[in-house]
Amino acid sequence: MRNDAPLDGSFCVTAQRLGIDSGDAAVLYLDTRHAACTMAGFSAGARVQISAQGRSTTARLNLVDGGILAPGAAGLSELAWRRLGAPAGCELRVQPAPPARSFSLVRSKIYGQDLSVDAASAIVGEIAAGLYSEIEIAAFVTACASRRLEVDEVFALTGAMVEAGTRLEWPVTPVVDKHCVGGLPGNRTTPLVVSIVAACGLTIPKTSSRAITSPAGTADVMETLAPVALDTAQMRRVVEQEGGCIVWGGAVDLSPADDILIRVSRPLDFDGEATMVASVLSKKIAAGATHVLIDIPVGPSAKVRSLADAESLTRLFLAVGGAYGLHVRTVISDGRQPVGRGIGPALEALDALAVLRNDADAPQDLRGRALALAGQLLELGGKADAGAGLAMASATLASGAAWRKFQAICAAQGGMRAPQAGACRFEVLAARSGRVATVDNRQLARVAKLAGAPRDPGAGVLFRAPLERIVSTGEVLYTIVAQSSAALARAIAHASAHPDIVGIVEA
């Protein structure tokens, strides 16, 4: 390590892998006694640019003490390590990260200026490069949420997100895809839809997200069944072999700026329709889709609360998608209650497997929703005539072809495994007899998260009280599932404090 004070603001250290998962933030760990701290003024929280063997990334600087780091070394978080792809012990050059030059354009948006194509490209490009602090990103997210974006602005933002990452191209057409805007616990239709559609001969390279504030993302669920962190070459091989895949989008660098914006905006509870449309379509365009089906659940505790909001969202999806040459279709669905029984990665995976295997006790609401979406996608992709898609999807599932295709996709992605549910359980019982009239999706999801989902894949909730069911006093409404007694206790406490998660009225 060079302990002399850096004259140009840069210094060199050797790379040490610490095995620290810092989430979506790349972090460099430096000893407090390093000359960069004691003499050059580098402080905790500073943004630094790290270079090694021709690759570079931007990271946040964290300071450590007490001999954690080897002499002459700086530590890298797992995300920083992956981005650099550097071997342990190699030399790292560290320097102050350049300022975000485009932030003046964010200020312009705050004060009412339209977001042009050039402005969106500059802002999103620097966000993806790691040059924005979280406060600056929050300012941009707030500006987009507080001042409604026009169609041209959403078009500009979508394109900028695509430009900032990898864009896949496929030698076939059509290339179909689907997306649900979210808000429903347990709504895990993707493994079913991909299997049915691919079994019918359409190409569907599905990239999915991990959970941010929900109990499970599609990538979390799929990871309990097969590897999902495939790189672009591996993803291509799977799609070429099986016609479809279900992989984690973060591993193939599709629209990376969107992942950053989501991470900052979700805790703020800013999820306006403009940024939602840009987020969804940028990833579909980047994944090489030509035909996209969008599921929009509507319900009082779903992400989209009213039919009017769903129709407005549909118009924006169609306008922006059409401007990029996408064939977009939306489906407005029932978002009043969870779909299936399981809420949490392994529990949702078990539901999907039950449907794929045509088990007699498979959740019929999940089966019906998946078939409806698969049927629409078969029609949109030209594989079935108008009105004939549902029958084709149903026959494909019933024949076992979808189940065989799913097993083949899992094998191609690295091998199928069995999801394991947690062993610690607690049953929440009905305090009175009557009819189930309401379900609070958000609070039910909160119970599942407190139980450990998605961090503990086997944790979550088994839901047993769909709307309109007649229940008796003492009947099980839902079961909390955890992998530790401490997590179970936290979830029980929250459920006890919210006794109306399942609302029961006189029958």
mmCIF file with all atom_site columns, N, CA and C in Angstrom, residues 430-489:
data_model
loop_
_atom_site.group_PDB
_atom_site.id
_atom_site.type_symbol
_atom_site.label_atom_id
_atom_site.label_alt_id
_atom_site.label_comp_id
_atom_site.label_asym_id
_atom_site.label_entity_id
_atom_site.label_seq_id
_atom_site.pdbx_PDB_ins_code
_atom_site.Cartn_x
_atom_site.Cartn_y
_atom_site.Cartn_z
_atom_site.occupancy
_atom_site.B_iso_or_equiv
_atom_site.pdbx_formal_charge
_atom_site.auth_seq_id
_atom_site.auth_comp_id
_atom_site.auth_asym_id
_atom_site.auth_atom_id
_atom_site.pdbx_PDB_model_num
ATOM 1   N N  . ALA A 1 430 ? -59.976 -17.665 12.902 1.00 0.00 ? 430 ALA A N  1
ATOM 2   C CA . ALA A 1 430 ? -61.105 -16.736 12.840 1.00 0.00 ? 430 ALA A CA 1
ATOM 3   C C  . ALA A 1 430 ? -61.661 -16.503 14.241 1.00 0.00 ? 430 ALA A C  1
ATOM 4   N N  . ALA A 1 431 ? -61.820 -15.229 14.595 1.00 0.00 ? 431 ALA A N  1
ATOM 5   C CA . ALA A 1 431 ? -62.361 -14.890 15.914 1.00 0.00 ? 431 ALA A CA 1
ATOM 6   C C  . ALA A 1 431 ? -63.876 -14.949 15.948 1.00 0.00 ? 431 ALA A C  1
ATOM 7   N N  . ARG A 1 432 ? -64.486 -15.038 14.769 1.00 0.00 ? 432 ARG A N  1
ATOM 8   C CA . ARG A 1 432 ? -65.945 -15.088 14.689 1.00 0.00 ? 432 ARG A CA 1
ATOM 9   C C  . ARG A 1 432 ? -66.345 -15.857 13.445 1.00 0.00 ? 432 ARG A C  1
ATOM 10  N N  . SER A 1 433 ? -67.575 -16.279 13.385 1.00 0.00 ? 433 SER A N  1
ATOM 11  C CA . SER A 1 433 ? -68.110 -16.928 12.188 1.00 0.00 ? 433 SER A CA 1
ATOM 12  C C  . SER A 1 433 ? -68.639 -15.869 11.236 1.00 0.00 ? 433 SER A C  1
ATOM 13  N N  . GLY A 1 434 ? -68.654 -16.193 9.952  1.00 0.00 ? 434 GLY A N  1
ATOM 14  C CA . GLY A 1 434 ? -69.204 -15.258 8.988  1.00 0.00 ? 434 GLY A CA 1
ATOM 15  C C  . GLY A 1 434 ? -68.604 -15.450 7.603  1.00 0.00 ? 434 GLY A C  1
ATOM 16  N N  . ARG A 1 435 ? -68.717 -14.418 6.802  1.00 0.00 ? 435 ARG A N  1
ATOM 17  C CA . ARG A 1 435 ? -68.254 -14.443 5.411  1.00 0.00 ? 435 ARG A CA 1
ATOM 18  C C  . ARG A 1 435 ? -67.012 -13.561 5.267  1.00 0.00 ? 435 ARG A C  1
ATOM 19  N N  . VAL A 1 436 ? -66.012 -14.085 4.551  1.00 0.00 ? 436 VAL A N  1
ATOM 20  C CA . VAL A 1 436 ? -64.804 -13.283 4.290  1.00 0.00 ? 436 VAL A CA 1
ATOM 21  C C  . VAL A 1 436 ? -65.164 -12.189 3.285  1.00 0.00 ? 436 VAL A C  1
ATOM 22  N N  . ALA A 1 437 ? -65.085 -10.939 3.739  1.00 0.00 ? 437 ALA A N  1
ATOM 23  C CA . ALA A 1 437 ? -65.511 -9.809  2.911  1.00 0.00 ? 437 ALA A CA 1
ATOM 24  C C  . ALA A 1 437 ? -64.344 -8.993  2.377  1.00 0.00 ? 437 ALA A C  1
ATOM 25  N N  . THR A 1 438 ? -63.231 -8.952  3.104  1.00 0.00 ? 438 THR A N  1
ATOM 26  C CA . THR A 1 438 ? -62.071 -8.157  2.674  1.00 0.00 ? 438 THR A CA 1
ATOM 27  C C  . THR A 1 438 ? -60.786 -8.883  3.041  1.00 0.00 ? 438 THR A C  1
ATOM 28  N N  . VAL A 1 439 ? -59.742 -8.599  2.275  1.00 0.00 ? 439 VAL A N  1
ATOM 29  C CA . VAL A 1 439 ? -58.394 -9.079  2.577  1.00 0.00 ? 439 VAL A CA 1
ATOM 30  C C  . VAL A 1 439 ? -57.442 -7.912  2.361  1.00 0.00 ? 439 VAL A C  1
ATOM 31  N N  . ASP A 1 440 ? -56.645 -7.596  3.369  1.00 0.00 ? 440 ASP A N  1
ATOM 32  C CA . ASP A 1 440 ? -55.667 -6.514  3.255  1.00 0.00 ? 440 ASP A CA 1
ATOM 33  C C  . ASP A 1 440 ? -54.359 -7.102  2.722  1.00 0.00 ? 440 ASP A C  1
ATOM 34  N N  . ASN A 1 441 ? -54.167 -6.963  1.406  1.00 0.00 ? 441 ASN A N  1
ATOM 35  C CA . ASN A 1 441 ? -52.986 -7.544  0.768  1.00 0.00 ? 441 ASN A CA 1
ATOM 36  C C  . ASN A 1 441 ? -51.688 -7.018  1.373  1.00 0.00 ? 441 ASN A C  1
ATOM 37  N N  . ARG A 1 442 ? -51.649 -5.731  1.655  1.00 0.00 ? 442 ARG A N  1
ATOM 38  C CA . ARG A 1 442 ? -50.409 -5.123  2.140  1.00 0.00 ? 442 ARG A CA 1
ATOM 39  C C  . ARG A 1 442 ? -50.031 -5.634  3.526  1.00 0.00 ? 442 ARG A C  1
ATOM 40  N N  . GLN A 1 443 ? -50.999 -5.713  4.409  1.00 0.00 ? 443 GLN A N  1
ATOM 41  C CA . GLN A 1 443 ? -50.689 -6.199  5.752  1.00 0.00 ? 443 GLN A CA 1
ATOM 42  C C  . GLN A 1 443 ? -50.371 -7.691  5.752  1.00 0.00 ? 443 GLN A C  1
ATOM 43  N N  . LEU A 1 444 ? -51.024 -8.443  4.889  1.00 0.00 ? 444 LEU A N  1
ATOM 44  C CA . LEU A 1 444 ? -50.707 -9.870  4.786  1.00 0.00 ? 444 LEU A CA 1
ATOM 45  C C  . LEU A 1 444 ? -49.282 -10.056 4.278  1.00 0.00 ? 444 LEU A C  1
ATOM 46  N N  . ALA A 1 445 ? -48.888 -9.236  3.295  1.00 0.00 ? 445 ALA A N  1
ATOM 47  C CA . ALA A 1 445 ? -47.512 -9.289  2.807  1.00 0.00 ? 445 ALA A CA 1
ATOM 48  C C  . ALA A 1 445 ? -46.532 -8.902  3.906  1.00 0.00 ? 445 ALA A C  1
ATOM 49  N N  . ARG A 1 446 ? -46.928 -7.945  4.739  1.00 0.00 ? 446 ARG A N  1
ATOM 50  C CA . ARG A 1 446 ? -46.071 -7.533  5.844  1.00 0.00 ? 446 ARG A CA 1
ATOM 51  C C  . ARG A 1 446 ? -45.837 -8.679  6.833  1.00 0.00 ? 446 ARG A C  1
ATOM 52  N N  . VAL A 1 447 ? -46.868 -9.442  7.111  1.00 0.00 ? 447 VAL A N  1
ATOM 53  C CA . VAL A 1 447 ? -46.721 -10.612 7.990  1.00 0.00 ? 447 VAL A CA 1
ATOM 54  C C  . VAL A 1 447 ? -45.707 -11.587 7.383  1.00 0.00 ? 447 VAL A C  1
ATOM 55  N N  . ALA A 1 448 ? -45.829 -11.827 6.083  1.00 0.00 ? 448 ALA A N  1
ATOM 56  C CA . ALA A 1 448 ? -44.913 -12.760 5.417  1.00 0.00 ? 448 ALA A CA 1
ATOM 57  C C  . ALA A 1 448 ? -43.477 -12.265 5.482  1.00 0.00 ? 448 ALA A C  1
ATOM 58  N N  . LYS A 1 449 ? -43.276 -10.962 5.332  1.00 0.00 ? 449 LYS A N  1
ATOM 59  C CA . LYS A 1 449 ? -41.921 -10.407 5.390  1.00 0.00 ? 449 LYS A CA 1
ATOM 60  C C  . LYS A 1 449 ? -41.348 -10.488 6.803  1.00 0.00 ? 449 LYS A C  1
ATOM 61  N N  . LEU A 1 450 ? -42.183 -10.211 7.795  1.00 0.00 ? 450 LEU A N  1
ATOM 62  C CA . LEU A 1 450 ? -41.714 -10.319 9.174  1.00 0.00 ? 450 LEU A CA 1
ATOM 63  C C  . LEU A 1 450 ? -41.370 -11.768 9.536  1.00 0.00 ? 450 LEU A C  1
ATOM 64  N N  . ALA A 1 451 ? -42.031 -12.707 8.880  1.00 0.00 ? 451 ALA A N  1
ATOM 65  C CA . ALA A 1 451 ? -41.706 -14.127 9.092  1.00 0.00 ? 451 ALA A CA 1
ATOM 66  C C  . ALA A 1 451 ? -40.360 -14.502 8.478  1.00 0.00 ? 451 ALA A C  1
ATOM 67  N N  . GLY A 1 452 ? -39.826 -13.614 7.629  1.00 0.00 ? 452 GLY A N  1
ATOM 68  C CA . GLY A 1 452 ? -38.499 -13.854 7.057  1.00 0.00 ? 452 GLY A CA 1
ATOM 69  C C  . GLY A 1 452 ? -38.408 -13.817 5.557  1.00 0.00 ? 452 GLY A C  1
ATOM 70  N N  . ALA A 1 453 ? -39.548 -13.808 4.845  1.00 0.00 ? 453 ALA A N  1
ATOM 71  C CA . ALA A 1 453 ? -39.517 -13.793 3.381  1.00 0.00 ? 453 ALA A CA 1
ATOM 72  C C  . ALA A 1 453 ? -39.128 -12.400 2.876  1.00 0.00 ? 453 ALA A C  1
ATOM 73  N N  . PRO A 1 454 ? -38.374 -12.302 1.805  1.00 0.00 ? 454 PRO A N  1
ATOM 74  C CA . PRO A 1 454 ? -37.777 -13.391 1.014  1.00 0.00 ? 454 PRO A CA 1
ATOM 75  C C  . PRO A 1 454 ? -36.377 -13.795 1.462  1.00 0.00 ? 454 PRO A C  1
ATOM 76  N N  . ARG A 1 455 ? -35.862 -13.131 2.512  1.00 0.00 ? 455 ARG A N  1
ATOM 77  C CA . ARG A 1 455 ? -34.501 -13.442 2.974  1.00 0.00 ? 455 ARG A CA 1
ATOM 78  C C  . ARG A 1 455 ? -34.376 -14.925 3.327  1.00 0.00 ? 455 ARG A C  1
ATOM 79  N N  . ASP A 1 456 ? -35.374 -15.431 4.061  1.00 0.00 ? 456 ASP A N  1
ATOM 80  C CA . ASP A 1 456 ? -35.459 -16.867 4.324  1.00 0.00 ? 456 ASP A CA 1
ATOM 81  C C  . ASP A 1 456 ? -36.424 -17.456 3.296  1.00 0.00 ? 456 ASP A C  1
ATOM 82  N N  . PRO A 1 457 ? -35.934 -18.180 2.298  1.00 0.00 ? 457 PRO A N  1
ATOM 83  C CA . PRO A 1 457 ? -36.801 -18.629 1.202  1.00 0.00 ? 457 PRO A CA 1
ATOM 84  C C  . PRO A 1 457 ? -37.993 -19.464 1.650  1.00 0.00 ? 457 PRO A C  1
ATOM 85  N N  . GLY A 1 458 ? -37.854 -20.198 2.746  1.00 0.00 ? 458 GLY A N  1
ATOM 86  C CA . GLY A 1 458 ? -38.938 -21.063 3.202  1.00 0.00 ? 458 GLY A CA 1
ATOM 87  C C  . GLY A 1 458 ? -39.980 -20.376 4.040  1.00 0.00 ? 458 GLY A C  1
ATOM 88  N N  . ALA A 1 459 ? -39.810 -19.076 4.302  1.00 0.00 ? 459 ALA A N  1
ATOM 89  C CA . ALA A 1 459 ? -40.723 -18.343 5.165  1.00 0.00 ? 459 ALA A CA 1
ATOM 90  C C  . ALA A 1 459 ? -41.858 -17.708 4.367  1.00 0.00 ? 459 ALA A C  1
ATOM 91  N N  . GLY A 1 460 ? -42.929 -17.331 5.108  1.00 0.00 ? 460 GLY A N  1
ATOM 92  C CA . GLY A 1 460 ? -44.039 -16.633 4.465  1.00 0.00 ? 460 GLY A CA 1
ATOM 93  C C  . GLY A 1 460 ? -45.366 -16.939 5.120  1.00 0.00 ? 460 GLY A C  1
ATOM 94  N N  . VAL A 1 461 ? -46.390 -17.016 4.286  1.00 0.00 ? 461 VAL A N  1
ATOM 95  C CA . VAL A 1 461 ? -47.756 -17.234 4.765  1.00 0.00 ? 461 VAL A CA 1
ATOM 96  C C  . VAL A 1 461 ? -48.459 -18.213 3.838  1.00 0.00 ? 461 VAL A C  1
ATOM 97  N N  . LEU A 1 462 ? -49.238 -19.111 4.421  1.00 0.00 ? 462 LEU A N  1
ATOM 98  C CA . LEU A 1 462 ? -50.162 -19.958 3.660  1.00 0.00 ? 462 LEU A CA 1
ATOM 99  C C  . LEU A 1 462 ? -51.565 -19.408 3.882  1.00 0.00 ? 462 LEU A C  1
ATOM 100 N N  . PHE A 1 463 ? -52.155 -18.868 2.820  1.00 0.00 ? 463 PHE A N  1
ATOM 101 C CA . PHE A 1 463 ? -53.444 -18.182 2.915  1.00 0.00 ? 463 PHE A CA 1
ATOM 102 C C  . PHE A 1 463 ? -54.580 -19.158 2.636  1.00 0.00 ? 463 PHE A C  1
ATOM 103 N N  . ARG A 1 464 ? -55.607 -19.144 3.502  1.00 0.00 ? 464 ARG A N  1
ATOM 104 C CA . ARG A 1 464 ? -56.682 -20.136 3.384  1.00 0.00 ? 464 ARG A CA 1
ATOM 105 C C  . ARG A 1 464 ? -58.076 -19.517 3.480  1.00 0.00 ? 464 ARG A C  1
ATOM 106 N N  . ALA A 1 465 ? -58.180 -18.204 3.300  1.00 0.00 ? 465 ALA A N  1
ATOM 107 C CA . ALA A 1 465 ? -59.488 -17.557 3.484  1.00 0.00 ? 465 ALA A CA 1
ATOM 108 C C  . ALA A 1 465 ? -59.828 -16.630 2.320  1.00 0.00 ? 465 ALA A C  1
ATOM 109 N N  . PRO A 1 466 ? -60.093 -17.179 1.131  1.00 0.00 ? 466 PRO A N  1
ATOM 110 C CA . PRO A 1 466 ? -60.445 -16.327 -0.007 1.00 0.00 ? 466 PRO A CA 1
ATOM 111 C C  . PRO A 1 466 ? -61.774 -15.618 0.210  1.00 0.00 ? 466 PRO A C  1
ATOM 112 N N  . LEU A 1 467 ? -61.960 -14.550 -0.543 1.00 0.00 ? 467 LEU A N  1
ATOM 113 C CA . LEU A 1 467 ? -63.190 -13.778 -0.463 1.00 0.00 ? 467 LEU A CA 1
ATOM 114 C C  . LEU A 1 467 ? -64.419 -14.650 -0.680 1.00 0.00 ? 467 LEU A C  1
ATOM 115 N N  . GLU A 1 468 ? -65.454 -14.345 0.068  1.00 0.00 ? 468 GLU A N  1
ATOM 116 C CA . GLU A 1 468 ? -66.765 -14.998 0.006  1.00 0.00 ? 468 GLU A CA 1
ATOM 117 C C  . GLU A 1 468 ? -66.809 -16.352 0.709  1.00 0.00 ? 468 GLU A C  1
ATOM 118 N N  . ARG A 1 469 ? -65.694 -16.842 1.212  1.00 0.00 ? 469 ARG A N  1
ATOM 119 C CA . ARG A 1 469 ? -65.729 -18.116 1.939  1.00 0.00 ? 469 ARG A CA 1
ATOM 120 C C  . ARG A 1 469 ? -66.474 -17.934 3.262  1.00 0.00 ? 469 ARG A C  1
ATOM 121 N N  . ILE A 1 470 ? -67.274 -18.906 3.615  1.00 0.00 ? 470 ILE A N  1
ATOM 122 C CA . ILE A 1 470 ? -67.951 -18.913 4.909  1.00 0.00 ? 470 ILE A CA 1
ATOM 123 C C  . ILE A 1 470 ? -67.037 -19.642 5.908  1.00 0.00 ? 470 ILE A C  1
ATOM 124 N N  . VAL A 1 471 ? -66.695 -18.958 6.984  1.00 0.00 ? 471 VAL A N  1
ATOM 125 C CA . VAL A 1 471 ? -65.784 -19.537 7.971  1.00 0.00 ? 471 VAL A CA 1
ATOM 126 C C  . VAL A 1 471 ? -66.478 -19.622 9.327  1.00 0.00 ? 471 VAL A C  1
ATOM 127 N N  . SER A 1 472 ? -66.014 -20.542 10.145 1.00 0.00 ? 472 SER A N  1
ATOM 128 C CA . SER A 1 472 ? -66.526 -20.718 11.505 1.00 0.00 ? 472 SER A CA 1
ATOM 129 C C  . SER A 1 472 ? -65.494 -20.224 12.516 1.00 0.00 ? 472 SER A C  1
ATOM 130 N N  . THR A 1 473 ? -65.941 -19.883 13.675 1.00 0.00 ? 473 THR A N  1
ATOM 131 C CA . THR A 1 473 ? -65.035 -19.472 14.745 1.00 0.00 ? 473 THR A CA 1
ATOM 132 C C  . THR A 1 473 ? -63.984 -20.557 14.973 1.00 0.00 ? 473 THR A C  1
ATOM 133 N N  . GLY A 1 474 ? -62.716 -20.142 15.010 1.00 0.00 ? 474 GLY A N  1
ATOM 134 C CA . GLY A 1 474 ? -61.631 -21.095 15.219 1.00 0.00 ? 474 GLY A CA 1
ATOM 135 C C  . GLY A 1 474 ? -61.084 -21.717 13.951 1.00 0.00 ? 474 GLY A C  1
ATOM 136 N N  . GLU A 1 475 ? -61.676 -21.410 12.804 1.00 0.00 ? 475 GLU A N  1
ATOM 137 C CA . GLU A 1 475 ? -61.167 -21.947 11.538 1.00 0.00 ? 475 GLU A CA 1
ATOM 138 C C  . GLU A 1 475 ? -59.897 -21.204 11.137 1.00 0.00 ? 475 GLU A C  1
ATOM 139 N N  . VAL A 1 476 ? -58.978 -21.911 10.487 1.00 0.00 ? 476 VAL A N  1
ATOM 140 C CA . VAL A 1 476 ? -57.701 -21.309 10.087 1.00 0.00 ? 476 VAL A CA 1
ATOM 141 C C  . VAL A 1 476 ? -57.926 -20.328 8.935  1.00 0.00 ? 476 VAL A C  1
ATOM 142 N N  . LEU A 1 477 ? -57.471 -19.079 9.147  1.00 0.00 ? 477 LEU A N  1
ATOM 143 C CA . LEU A 1 477 ? -57.526 -18.067 8.095  1.00 0.00 ? 477 LEU A CA 1
ATOM 144 C C  . LEU A 1 477 ? -56.229 -18.068 7.292  1.00 0.00 ? 477 LEU A C  1
ATOM 145 N N  . TYR A 1 478 ? -55.111 -18.118 7.990  1.00 0.00 ? 478 TYR A N  1
ATOM 146 C CA . TYR A 1 478 ? -53.806 -18.254 7.330  1.00 0.00 ? 478 TYR A CA 1
ATOM 147 C C  . TYR A 1 478 ? -52.793 -18.793 8.331  1.00 0.00 ? 478 TYR A C  1
ATOM 148 N N  . THR A 1 479 ? -51.767 -19.417 7.789  1.00 0.00 ? 479 THR A N  1
ATOM 149 C CA . THR A 1 479 ? -50.706 -20.001 8.604  1.00 0.00 ? 479 THR A CA 1
ATOM 150 C C  . THR A 1 479 ? -49.416 -19.237 8.359  1.00 0.00 ? 479 THR A C  1
ATOM 151 N N  . ILE A 1 480 ? -48.789 -18.771 9.433  1.00 0.00 ? 480 ILE A N  1
ATOM 152 C CA . ILE A 1 480 ? -47.495 -18.108 9.323  1.00 0.00 ? 480 ILE A CA 1
ATOM 153 C C  . ILE A 1 480 ? -46.410 -19.174 9.345  1.00 0.00 ? 480 ILE A C  1
ATOM 154 N N  . VAL A 1 481 ? -45.493 -19.092 8.392  1.00 0.00 ? 481 VAL A N  1
ATOM 155 C CA . VAL A 1 481 ? -44.425 -20.081 8.244  1.00 0.00 ? 481 VAL A CA 1
ATOM 156 C C  . VAL A 1 481 ? -43.085 -19.362 8.367  1.00 0.00 ? 481 VAL A C  1
ATOM 157 N N  . ALA A 1 482 ? -42.204 -19.880 9.210  1.00 0.00 ? 482 ALA A N  1
ATOM 158 C CA . ALA A 1 482 ? -40.896 -19.257 9.410  1.00 0.00 ? 482 ALA A CA 1
ATOM 159 C C  . ALA A 1 482 ? -39.823 -20.318 9.532  1.00 0.00 ? 482 ALA A C  1
ATOM 160 N N  . GLN A 1 483 ? -38.578 -19.863 9.421  1.00 0.00 ? 483 GLN A N  1
ATOM 161 C CA . GLN A 1 483 ? -37.454 -20.775 9.575  1.00 0.00 ? 483 GLN A CA 1
ATOM 162 C C  . GLN A 1 483 ? -36.749 -20.587 10.913 1.00 0.00 ? 483 GLN A C  1
ATOM 163 N N  . SER A 1 484 ? -37.261 -19.660 11.736 1.00 0.00 ? 484 SER A N  1
ATOM 164 C CA . SER A 1 484 ? -36.720 -19.480 13.081 1.00 0.00 ? 484 SER A CA 1
ATOM 165 C C  . SER A 1 484 ? -37.843 -19.056 14.003 1.00 0.00 ? 484 SER A C  1
ATOM 166 N N  . SER A 1 485 ? -37.726 -19.397 15.268 1.00 0.00 ? 485 SER A N  1
ATOM 167 C CA . SER A 1 485 ? -38.760 -19.045 16.241 1.00 0.00 ? 485 SER A CA 1
ATOM 168 C C  . SER A 1 485 ? -38.820 -17.541 16.461 1.00 0.00 ? 485 SER A C  1
ATOM 169 N N  . ALA A 1 486 ? -37.670 -16.859 16.352 1.00 0.00 ? 486 ALA A N  1
ATOM 170 C CA . ALA A 1 486 ? -37.649 -15.408 16.548 1.00 0.00 ? 486 ALA A CA 1
ATOM 171 C C  . ALA A 1 486 ? -38.433 -14.697 15.449 1.00 0.00 ? 486 ALA A C  1
ATOM 172 N N  . ALA A 1 487 ? -38.221 -15.104 14.195 1.00 0.00 ? 487 ALA A N  1
ATOM 173 C CA . ALA A 1 487 ? -38.955 -14.502 13.085 1.00 0.00 ? 487 ALA A CA 1
ATOM 174 C C  . ALA A 1 487 ? -40.442 -14.804 13.204 1.00 0.00 ? 487 ALA A C  1
ATOM 175 N N  . LEU A 1 488 ? -40.768 -16.035 13.619 1.00 0.00 ? 488 LEU A N  1
ATOM 176 C CA . LEU A 1 488 ? -42.175 -16.404 13.796 1.00 0.00 ? 488 LEU A CA 1
ATOM 177 C C  . LEU A 1 488 ? -42.834 -15.499 14.834 1.00 0.00 ? 488 LEU A C  1
ATOM 178 N N  . ALA A 1 489 ? -42.132 -15.223 15.925 1.00 0.00 ? 489 ALA A N  1
ATOM 179 C CA . ALA A 1 489 ? -42.686 -14.381 16.981 1.00 0.00 ? 489 ALA A CA 1
ATOM 180 C C  . ALA A 1 489 ? -42.949 -12.968 16.484 1.00 0.00 ? 489 ALA A C  1
#
